[in-house]
């Protein structure tokens, strides 16, 4: 048995869905679980709908209609006029609309999960019908009956034993099963979600629970590259990455694959393929047990709009444990995400991402105890498996503020 996962970008239009059909056809000799995200930017659109509802305390009719029209256009291209799918999708949108009339919950996160799940329910219904229409006898499976989580809405924690049992028993019949990524349910059967971009994780949960031979994530890129092609020139395809190497890359911010997705796969040594949707015959990337990285090459990760904070003691005393623990307590309090730290006898530098715009508050508090030097809008480049050439290339024309090296990693912070 295998799992295929298709993200929103790969099913954003009729061509994408036809492409999915041809990929499912090609693997027809094997049992297959097809995990699909919401189409295109549907989850973003649903987020806007939810925000509108909370801000205006009214039903976002126009926005719902726009989202309906987007799906309706796709249906018009894929199905004959009188196909039952038109009604099924219309009903989903009516339910969605109705939710905003009946919901009494003041909880944004709860409402969020009840609403965004429609994106995946709708996309998988369309795709399952389309496969059926094209002589693939696939079965639609409601992932909410499989993936059980706690009630931590927008970031449900999977209850593994229950989930695994459900998945095994609900996938017994059918050669091709189409199900949703991203969504699950709690003990009261309310919808939960696994966090944005959580469909990869869903796919890994299915693969783990069914001891699958492999998981393939179909993307609109050739595989995992050694850097973001929008930022770096001459990027290379990484053909093989070990689980631990992939986790390292993800830790430093590479948008490889989320560590949560890798963990269940690693436990059962299920290989993960990341392949091009447009070019299925091409190699792509394999993440599995084996060599750390092939080809062995520097990997580049870039983060922008960070803040470099340099703290030194006012009285020239050393920066030691008690100061450092105080600094970290404050960083935690103001929800700063720490990327790099470096300390010397009388100073301590820390490069942070200030997601919640708290730097003013933080510095007011710290100023009482430390001398502060704050540089805003710095860039952090992390090079894993660096060599001198790669450092030269990145440093060219930039002003270096701080550098840190370990055996495999060089991190460089530049001003902008
Ligand atoms: N549709 C969800 C999102 O856009 C889940 C996913 O795509 O993985 O975040
Ligand atoms: Mg998506």
Tab-separated table of C-alpha atoms and ligand atoms in Angstrom, residues 5 7-9 37-44 120 196-199, ligand 2:
chain	number	residue	atom	x	y	z
A	5	UNK	CA	-0.431	13.466	-1.034
A	7	UNK	CA	-1.229	19.946	-1.942
A	8	UNK	CA	-3.516	22.858	-2.752
A	9	UNK	CA	-1.297	24.106	-5.587
A	37	UNK	CA	-5.563	19.555	0.663
A	38	UNK	CA	-8.086	22.257	-0.068
A	39	UNK	CA	-7.908	23.556	-3.648
A	40	UNK	CA	-5.558	26.436	-4.406
A	41	UNK	CA	-5.857	29.225	-1.882
A	42	UNK	CA	-9.134	28.001	-0.374
A	43	UNK	CA	-7.845	27.800	3.205
A	44	UNK	CA	-6.685	31.429	3.001
A	120	UNK	CA	-10.717	19.762	2.308
A	196	UNK	CA	-1.491	25.190	8.623
A	197	UNK	CA	0.169	23.032	6.005
A	198	UNK	CA	-0.845	20.018	8.070
A	199	UNK	CA	-1.795	17.781	5.153
B	2	LIG	MG1	-2.881	24.181	1.351
